[in-house]
Tab-separated table of C-alpha atoms in Angstrom:
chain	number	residue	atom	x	y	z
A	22	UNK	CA	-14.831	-9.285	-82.233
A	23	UNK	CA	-18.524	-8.248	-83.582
A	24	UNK	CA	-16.604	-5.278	-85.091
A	25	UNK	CA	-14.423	-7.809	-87.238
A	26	UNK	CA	-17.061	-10.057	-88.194
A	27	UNK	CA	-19.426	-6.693	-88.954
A	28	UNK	CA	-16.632	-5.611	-91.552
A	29	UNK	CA	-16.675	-9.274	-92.790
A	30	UNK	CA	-19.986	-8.616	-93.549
A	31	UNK	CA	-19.961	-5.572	-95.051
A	32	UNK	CA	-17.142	-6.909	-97.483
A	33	UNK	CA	-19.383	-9.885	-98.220
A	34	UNK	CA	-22.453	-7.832	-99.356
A	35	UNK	CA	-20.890	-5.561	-101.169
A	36	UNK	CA	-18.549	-7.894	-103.245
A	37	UNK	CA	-21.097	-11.096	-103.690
A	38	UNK	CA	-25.046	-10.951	-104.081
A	39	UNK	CA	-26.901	-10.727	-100.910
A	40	UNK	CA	-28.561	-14.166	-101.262
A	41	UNK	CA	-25.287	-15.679	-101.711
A	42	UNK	CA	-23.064	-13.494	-98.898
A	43	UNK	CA	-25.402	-14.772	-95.928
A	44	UNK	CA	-25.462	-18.739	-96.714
A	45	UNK	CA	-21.395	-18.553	-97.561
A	46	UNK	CA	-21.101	-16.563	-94.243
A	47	UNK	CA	-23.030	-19.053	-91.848
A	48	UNK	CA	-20.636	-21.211	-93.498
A	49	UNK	CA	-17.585	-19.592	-92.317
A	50	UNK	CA	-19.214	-19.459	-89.038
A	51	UNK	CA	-20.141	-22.773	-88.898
A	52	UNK	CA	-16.590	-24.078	-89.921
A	53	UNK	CA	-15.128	-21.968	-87.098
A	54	UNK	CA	-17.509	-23.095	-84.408
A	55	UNK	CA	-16.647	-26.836	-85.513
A	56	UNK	CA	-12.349	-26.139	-85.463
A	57	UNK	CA	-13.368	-24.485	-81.902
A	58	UNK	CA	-15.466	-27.051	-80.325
A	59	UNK	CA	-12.753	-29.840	-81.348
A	60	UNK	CA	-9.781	-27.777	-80.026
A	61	UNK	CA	-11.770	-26.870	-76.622
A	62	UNK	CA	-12.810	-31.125	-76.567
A	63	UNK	CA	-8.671	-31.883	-77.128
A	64	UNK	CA	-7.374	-29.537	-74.581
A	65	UNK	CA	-6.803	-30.817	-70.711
A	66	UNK	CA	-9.116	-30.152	-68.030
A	67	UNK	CA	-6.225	-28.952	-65.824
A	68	UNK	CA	-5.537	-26.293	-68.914
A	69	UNK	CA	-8.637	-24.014	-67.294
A	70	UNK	CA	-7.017	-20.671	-69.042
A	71	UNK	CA	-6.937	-22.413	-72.558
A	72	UNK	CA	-10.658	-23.870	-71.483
A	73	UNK	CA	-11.548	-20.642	-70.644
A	74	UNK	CA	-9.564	-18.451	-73.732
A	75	UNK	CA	-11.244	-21.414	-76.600
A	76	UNK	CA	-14.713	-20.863	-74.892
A	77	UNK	CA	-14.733	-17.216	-74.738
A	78	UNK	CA	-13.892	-17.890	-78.469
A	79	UNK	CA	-17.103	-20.207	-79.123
A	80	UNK	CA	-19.041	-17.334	-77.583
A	81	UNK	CA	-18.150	-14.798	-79.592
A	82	UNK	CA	-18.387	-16.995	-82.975
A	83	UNK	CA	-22.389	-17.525	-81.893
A	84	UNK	CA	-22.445	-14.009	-81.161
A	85	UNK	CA	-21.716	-13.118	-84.411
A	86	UNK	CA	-24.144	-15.910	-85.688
A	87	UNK	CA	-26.695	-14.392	-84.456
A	88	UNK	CA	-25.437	-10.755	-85.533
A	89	UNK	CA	-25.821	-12.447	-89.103
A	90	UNK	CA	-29.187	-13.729	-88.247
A	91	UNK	CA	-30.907	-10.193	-87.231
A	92	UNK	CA	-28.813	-8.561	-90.555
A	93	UNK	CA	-30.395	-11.432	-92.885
A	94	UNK	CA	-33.967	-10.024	-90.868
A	95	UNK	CA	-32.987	-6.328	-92.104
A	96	UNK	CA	-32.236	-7.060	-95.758
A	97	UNK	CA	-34.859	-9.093	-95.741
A	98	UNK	CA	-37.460	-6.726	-94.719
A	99	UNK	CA	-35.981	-3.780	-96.797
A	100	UNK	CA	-36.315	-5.554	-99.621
């Protein structure tokens, strides 16, 4: 998963300016953490898999939230 969202990345700074590629990727991010967080709040309680599956989901969305965070710290200081 930090794989895909480190080649989203990659595509992002090298096709849009740096100052605009971080800000339209928190976006995404954020977007996908709000779709996630409704699904997980509409499934059952007795659906503990799905629970489990959407959640492990969530986690890896604010994983790569903060992988964005510590590569907006690197361009930042190389700049």
């Amino acid at each position: 998963m930090i794989l895909f969202f480190h080649i989203i990345l990659n595509l992002l700074m090298q096709s849009v300016p740096t100052h605009l590629s971080f800000p339209l990727l928190e976006q995404l991010l954020a977007q996908q953490q709000q779709k996630l967080q409704t699904l997980f709040q509409t499934l059952s309680e007795d659906d503990e898999q799905g629970r489990q599956y959407i959640q492990q989901m969530i986690d890896s969305v604010a994983q790569a939230q903060h992988c964005r965070q510590l590569a907006q710290q690197v361009v930042d200081t190389h700049r």
